[in-house]
Tab-separated table of C-alpha atoms in Angstrom:
chain	number	residue	atom	x	y	z
A	1	MET	CA	53.612	11.092	-53.664
A	2	LYS	CA	52.714	7.752	-52.035
A	3	LYS	CA	53.713	9.093	-48.616
A	4	LYS	CA	51.546	12.170	-49.157
A	5	LEU	CA	48.556	10.019	-50.167
A	6	LEU	CA	49.047	7.723	-47.159
A	7	PHE	CA	49.170	10.714	-44.824
A	8	SER	CA	45.959	12.076	-46.325
A	9	LEU	CA	44.184	8.735	-45.881
A	10	LEU	CA	45.351	8.484	-42.274
A	11	ALA	CA	44.107	11.996	-41.598
A	12	VAL	CA	40.681	11.153	-43.051
A	13	PHE	CA	40.558	7.935	-40.980
A	14	ILE	CA	41.423	9.804	-37.783
A	15	LEU	CA	38.753	12.410	-38.526
A	16	PHE	CA	36.232	9.610	-39.136
A	17	LEU	CA	37.020	7.997	-35.790
A	18	GLY	CA	36.783	11.362	-34.107
A	19	ALA	CA	33.371	11.975	-35.661
A	20	CYS	CA	32.141	8.584	-34.429
A	21	GLY	CA	33.342	9.383	-30.932
A	22	GLU	CA	31.595	12.730	-31.003
A	23	SER	CA	28.344	11.084	-32.130
A	24	ASP	CA	28.375	8.575	-29.255
A	25	GLU	CA	29.269	11.280	-26.765
A	26	THR	CA	26.516	13.552	-28.105
A	27	GLU	CA	23.982	10.739	-27.733
A	28	GLU	CA	24.951	10.290	-24.096
A	29	VAL	CA	24.863	14.019	-23.381
A	30	GLU	CA	21.463	14.360	-25.042
A	31	ASP	CA	20.107	11.856	-22.495
A	32	GLN	CA	21.435	13.071	-19.166
A	33	VAL	CA	18.977	10.733	-17.428
A	34	TRP	CA	20.698	7.681	-18.896
A	35	ALA	CA	24.145	9.159	-18.244
A	36	ASP	CA	23.260	9.685	-14.564
A	37	ILE	CA	21.786	6.185	-14.262
A	38	GLN	CA	24.916	4.654	-15.753
A	39	GLU	CA	27.152	6.640	-13.413
A	40	ALA	CA	25.110	5.547	-10.388
A	41	GLY	CA	24.787	1.973	-11.638
A	42	GLU	CA	21.216	2.080	-10.329
A	43	ILE	CA	17.755	2.912	-11.637
A	44	VAL	CA	15.200	4.425	-9.227
A	45	VAL	CA	11.591	3.335	-9.669
A	46	GLY	CA	8.400	4.917	-8.348
A	47	THR	CA	5.754	2.381	-7.324
A	48	ALA	CA	2.778	2.110	-4.963
A	49	GLY	CA	3.685	-0.896	-2.823
A	50	THR	CA	0.034	-1.175	-1.778
A	51	LEU	CA	-1.802	-2.423	-4.878
A	52	PHE	CA	-2.271	-6.165	-5.366
A	53	PRO	CA	-1.191	-7.710	-7.722
A	54	ALA	CA	0.769	-4.866	-9.361
A	55	SER	CA	2.953	-3.644	-6.489
A	56	TYR	CA	2.473	-4.995	-2.971
A	57	TYR	CA	3.886	-6.851	0.025
A	58	PRO	CA	2.607	-10.428	0.459
A	59	GLU	CA	1.227	-11.267	3.881
A	60	ASP	CA	3.989	-11.843	6.431
A	61	SER	CA	6.666	-10.650	4.004
A	62	ASP	CA	8.774	-7.509	3.762
A	63	GLU	CA	9.748	-8.261	0.130
A	64	LEU	CA	8.072	-5.980	-2.417
A	65	THR	CA	6.665	-7.861	-5.419
A	66	GLY	CA	3.897	-7.775	-8.021
A	67	TYR	CA	3.634	-7.637	-11.805
A	68	ASN	CA	4.908	-4.072	-12.134
A	69	VAL	CA	7.708	-4.698	-9.649
A	70	GLU	CA	8.974	-7.882	-11.305
A	71	VAL	CA	8.811	-6.311	-14.776
A	72	PHE	CA	10.927	-3.443	-13.440
A	73	ARG	CA	13.393	-5.885	-11.869
A	74	GLU	CA	13.774	-7.762	-15.137
A	75	ILE	CA	14.329	-4.556	-17.096
A	76	ALA	CA	16.988	-3.408	-14.622
A	77	SER	CA	18.697	-6.808	-14.715
A	78	ARG	CA	18.866	-6.814	-18.518
A	79	LEU	CA	20.275	-3.289	-18.462
A	80	ASP	CA	22.887	-4.494	-15.937
A	81	LEU	CA	21.665	-2.060	-13.278
A	82	ASP	CA	20.791	-2.256	-9.600
A	83	ILE	CA	17.257	-1.180	-8.758
A	84	LYS	CA	15.819	0.956	-5.975
A	85	PHE	CA	12.082	1.336	-5.307
A	86	GLU	CA	10.517	4.529	-3.953
A	87	GLU	CA	6.986	3.905	-2.670
A	88	MET	CA	4.385	6.622	-3.145
A	89	ALA	CA	0.755	7.278	-4.016
A	90	TYR	CA	-0.117	7.208	-7.709
A	91	ASP	CA	-0.957	10.922	-7.719
A	92	ALA	CA	2.619	11.691	-6.596
A	93	MET	CA	4.406	9.585	-9.198
A	94	LEU	CA	4.398	11.971	-12.159
A	95	SER	CA	5.640	14.800	-9.930
A	96	ALA	CA	8.419	12.557	-8.599
A	97	LEU	CA	9.373	11.644	-12.161
A	98	LYS	CA	9.356	15.266	-13.278
A	99	SER	CA	11.513	16.374	-10.337
A	100	GLY	CA	14.042	13.586	-10.873
A	101	ARG	CA	13.317	11.839	-7.582
A	102	VAL	CA	12.654	8.676	-9.614
A	103	ASP	CA	13.825	7.621	-13.081
A	104	ILE	CA	10.849	5.546	-14.233
A	105	ILE	CA	7.313	4.571	-13.256
A	106	GLN	CA	4.496	2.592	-14.885
A	107	ALA	CA	1.381	4.369	-16.149
A	108	GLY	CA	-0.874	4.666	-19.174
A	109	PRO	CA	-0.216	7.380	-21.770
A	110	ARG	CA	-2.487	10.417	-22.029
A	111	GLU	CA	-2.317	13.280	-24.497
A	112	GLU	CA	-1.154	15.928	-22.022
A	113	SER	CA	1.354	13.594	-20.353
A	114	ARG	CA	2.837	12.586	-23.733
A	115	GLU	CA	3.916	16.208	-24.142
A	116	ILE	CA	5.975	16.020	-20.939
A	117	PHE	CA	7.006	12.364	-20.606
A	118	ALA	CA	8.166	9.514	-22.847
A	119	PHE	CA	6.259	6.211	-22.872
A	120	SER	CA	7.670	2.817	-23.750
A	121	ASP	CA	5.898	0.126	-25.712
A	122	PRO	CA	3.111	-1.452	-23.601
A	123	VAL	CA	3.952	-4.030	-20.955
A	124	LYS	CA	0.289	-4.595	-20.108
A	125	HIS	CA	-3.041	-4.401	-21.982
A	126	SER	CA	-6.424	-4.221	-20.297
A	127	TYR	CA	-9.715	-2.352	-20.156
A	128	VAL	CA	-11.870	-0.551	-17.615
A	129	THR	CA	-14.615	-2.053	-15.495
A	130	MET	CA	-16.128	-1.299	-12.081
A	131	ILE	CA	-16.745	-2.941	-8.742
A	132	VAL	CA	-20.272	-2.472	-7.373
A	133	ARG	CA	-22.442	-3.928	-4.616
A	134	SER	CA	-23.737	-7.407	-5.433
A	135	ASP	CA	-27.325	-6.978	-4.277
A	136	ASP	CA	-28.313	-4.168	-6.679
A	137	LEU	CA	-25.177	-3.368	-8.725
A	138	SER	CA	-25.167	-0.095	-6.745
A	139	GLY	CA	-28.123	1.017	-8.865
A	140	ILE	CA	-25.963	1.129	-11.998
A	141	GLU	CA	-27.058	-0.459	-15.274
A	142	THR	CA	-25.281	1.861	-17.721
A	143	LEU	CA	-22.571	4.519	-17.492
A	144	GLU	CA	-25.273	7.193	-17.455
A	145	ASP	CA	-26.409	5.825	-14.070
A	146	LEU	CA	-23.159	7.123	-12.528
A	147	GLU	CA	-24.869	10.522	-12.183
A	148	GLY	CA	-24.929	11.364	-8.472
A	149	LYS	CA	-22.986	8.267	-7.404
A	150	VAL	CA	-19.754	8.312	-5.357
A	151	ALA	CA	-16.702	6.621	-6.891
A	152	GLY	CA	-13.578	5.792	-4.912
A	153	GLY	CA	-10.283	6.457	-6.638
A	154	ALA	CA	-7.173	8.579	-7.112
A	155	ALA	CA	-7.671	12.139	-8.299
A	156	THR	CA	-5.599	12.111	-11.479
A	157	THR	CA	-6.394	8.740	-13.094
A	158	VAL	CA	-8.366	8.045	-16.249
A	159	TYR	CA	-10.730	6.022	-14.048
A	160	SER	CA	-11.709	9.105	-12.084
A	161	ASP	CA	-12.037	11.058	-15.339
A	162	ILE	CA	-14.602	8.498	-16.500
A	163	ALA	CA	-16.495	8.793	-13.204
A	164	ARG	CA	-16.599	12.594	-13.435
A	165	LYS	CA	-17.573	12.531	-17.115
A	166	TYR	CA	-20.758	10.709	-16.191
A	167	GLY	CA	-21.564	12.878	-13.178
A	168	ALA	CA	-20.159	10.866	-10.278
A	169	GLU	CA	-18.380	12.439	-7.323
A	170	VAL	CA	-14.844	11.097	-6.815
A	171	LYS	CA	-13.759	10.286	-3.268
A	172	THR	CA	-9.944	10.344	-3.243
A	173	TYR	CA	-7.599	8.282	-1.098
A	174	GLY	CA	-3.941	8.410	-0.175
A	175	ASN	CA	-1.606	5.474	-0.747
A	176	VAL	CA	-3.977	2.927	0.826
A	177	THR	CA	-4.356	-0.795	0.193
A	178	ASN	CA	-7.092	-2.288	-1.989
A	179	ASP	CA	-9.340	-3.252	0.903
A	180	ALA	CA	-9.992	0.401	1.816
A	181	TYR	CA	-11.590	0.988	-1.586
A	182	LEU	CA	-13.534	-2.273	-1.565
A	183	ARG	CA	-14.871	-1.996	1.977
A	184	ASP	CA	-16.191	1.490	1.251
A	185	VAL	CA	-18.257	0.105	-1.629
A	186	ALA	CA	-19.526	-2.785	0.488
A	187	ASN	CA	-20.562	-0.564	3.429
A	188	GLY	CA	-22.092	2.167	1.267
A	189	ASN	CA	-19.543	4.930	1.857
A	190	THR	CA	-19.014	4.838	-1.915
A	191	ASP	CA	-21.001	3.210	-4.707
A	192	LEU	CA	-18.307	1.932	-7.028
A	193	VAL	CA	-14.628	1.720	-7.876
A	194	ILE	CA	-13.678	2.152	-11.533
A	195	ASN	CA	-10.375	0.557	-12.390
A	196	ASP	CA	-8.452	-2.001	-14.424
A	197	TYR	CA	-10.294	-5.266	-15.162
A	198	TYR	CA	-7.447	-7.612	-14.202
A	199	LEU	CA	-6.559	-5.754	-11.025
A	200	GLN	CA	-10.162	-5.623	-9.860
A	201	SER	CA	-10.805	-9.288	-10.658
A	202	LEU	CA	-7.922	-10.387	-8.474
A	203	ALA	CA	-8.708	-7.872	-5.733
A	204	LEU	CA	-12.158	-9.450	-5.379
A	205	THR	CA	-10.695	-12.907	-4.835
A	206	ALA	CA	-8.718	-11.567	-1.877
A	207	PHE	CA	-11.883	-10.357	-0.068
A	208	PRO	CA	-14.605	-12.974	-0.643
A	209	GLU	CA	-16.431	-11.888	2.512
A	210	LEU	CA	-17.398	-8.534	0.964
A	211	ASP	CA	-20.754	-8.343	-0.846
A	212	ILE	CA	-19.322	-6.795	-4.003
A	213	GLN	CA	-18.681	-7.889	-7.602
A	214	LEU	CA	-17.543	-6.772	-11.029
A	215	HIS	CA	-20.302	-5.142	-13.049
A	216	PRO	CA	-21.362	-7.813	-15.577
A	217	ASP	CA	-22.117	-5.471	-18.487
A	218	ILE	CA	-19.738	-2.504	-18.371
A	219	LYS	CA	-16.476	-3.109	-20.262
A	220	VAL	CA	-15.046	0.112	-21.630
A	221	HIS	CA	-11.950	2.051	-22.594
A	222	PRO	CA	-9.043	-0.197	-23.647
A	223	THR	CA	-5.894	0.733	-21.735
A	224	THR	CA	-2.174	0.037	-21.644
A	225	ASN	CA	0.483	0.208	-18.971
A	226	ASN	CA	3.842	1.538	-20.130
A	227	VAL	CA	7.202	2.387	-18.613
A	228	VAL	CA	7.317	6.179	-18.261
A	229	MET	CA	10.354	8.439	-18.104
A	230	LYS	CA	11.340	12.036	-18.815
A	231	LYS	CA	10.753	13.209	-22.380
A	232	GLU	CA	14.443	13.875	-22.939
A	233	ALA	CA	15.457	10.347	-21.877
A	234	THR	CA	15.830	9.213	-25.502
A	235	VAL	CA	18.597	6.664	-24.946
A	236	LEU	CA	16.884	5.169	-21.896
A	237	LEU	CA	13.617	4.874	-23.873
A	238	GLU	CA	15.378	3.076	-26.710
A	239	LYS	CA	17.076	0.645	-24.342
A	240	VAL	CA	13.878	-0.053	-22.379
A	241	ASN	CA	11.948	-0.728	-25.609
A	242	GLU	CA	14.663	-3.141	-26.730
A	243	VAL	CA	14.382	-5.020	-23.435
A	244	ILE	CA	10.560	-5.111	-23.593
A	245	ALA	CA	10.736	-6.542	-27.121
A	246	GLU	CA	13.154	-9.222	-25.882
A	247	MET	CA	10.877	-10.048	-22.936
A	248	LYS	CA	7.895	-10.456	-25.242
A	249	GLU	CA	9.883	-12.542	-27.714
A	250	ASP	CA	11.312	-14.956	-25.139
A	251	GLY	CA	8.069	-15.243	-23.155
A	252	THR	CA	9.300	-13.551	-19.974
A	253	LEU	CA	6.436	-11.029	-19.848
A	254	SER	CA	3.900	-13.833	-20.304
A	255	GLU	CA	5.535	-15.814	-17.476
A	256	ILE	CA	5.490	-12.862	-15.065
A	257	SER	CA	1.870	-12.164	-15.994
A	258	ALA	CA	0.817	-15.771	-15.373
A	259	GLU	CA	2.389	-15.625	-11.921
A	260	PHE	CA	0.423	-12.578	-10.798
A	261	PHE	CA	-2.763	-12.708	-12.875
A	262	GLY	CA	-3.941	-16.258	-12.320
A	263	GLY	CA	-2.434	-17.677	-15.484
A	264	LEU	CA	-3.689	-14.871	-17.741
A	265	ASP	CA	-1.417	-13.032	-20.167
A	266	VAL	CA	-1.815	-9.274	-19.748
A	267	SER	CA	1.069	-8.620	-22.125
A	268	LYS	CA	-1.330	-9.333	-25.022
A	269	GLU	CA	-4.413	-7.363	-26.067
A	270	PRO	CA	-7.677	-8.856	-24.685
A	271	ASP	CA	-10.161	-10.550	-27.026
A	272	GLU	CA	-13.136	-8.847	-25.353
A	273	GLU	CA	-15.266	-6.350	-27.275
A	274	ILE	CA	-14.463	-3.106	-25.474
A	275	ILE	CA	-16.463	0.124	-25.893
A	276	GLU	CA	-14.525	3.329	-26.458
A	277	ILE	CA	-15.614	6.439	-24.523
A	278	ASP	CA	-15.602	9.699	-26.460
A	279	GLY	CA	-13.552	12.442	-24.819
A	280	ILE	CA	-11.565	10.085	-22.595
A	281	GLU	CA	-7.938	9.427	-23.529
């Protein structure tokens, strides 16, 4: 009788172990993205390589750096992975992610993109402002004054959506450096550039010779930057969120931010009073 009971208990124990193994294996199979990354030992990242201070090459250097880049490097390191960067224009990044050319990018979540992609917890908080000519603010006092103006920007960003919402024409660019946008405002080829507050503030310091400035009164649309991956990458998303939480807890995100944003901490929500724009995600 005792032998029979012992055999039964052993059988149950073996079945339990088998069930655990199946659960782990199912989790891995459900996230083929993570399984492929683990097999390769490398995570492939889509980034611009032309946008100071997010993703750029310092003068006289062939080493890619920037806030986005160093956040990616830290995530890869904590996941015990090598990292490879693929440089491309912003408008190409979501397509590259969807096709599997890259594993992750950084972008802000939007309703339609949330249906296709998964977004991590934020690694950056900011809001939207605009660069205009210093002498007359490009004739812009309120958002309604964008009617008939020309805004430089990428075609598929929330910044261009804001420009179009208020009647501006959007002049699109390829994967160009910041100075192309800024010089066009200064010489009158465009009237403004709508973009992230922190990025634009630092871009201005790099080109003091240009007669342009941040608009003093327009602060709208709070934004976040998140790590983006395929919707089905459930295990990868969980692991990236765990790493981001660790980086916030131990101060790493704040340290990286201070390095690239003049001592400011973009990993925390700004204290500014920011106006929401109806109809803009």
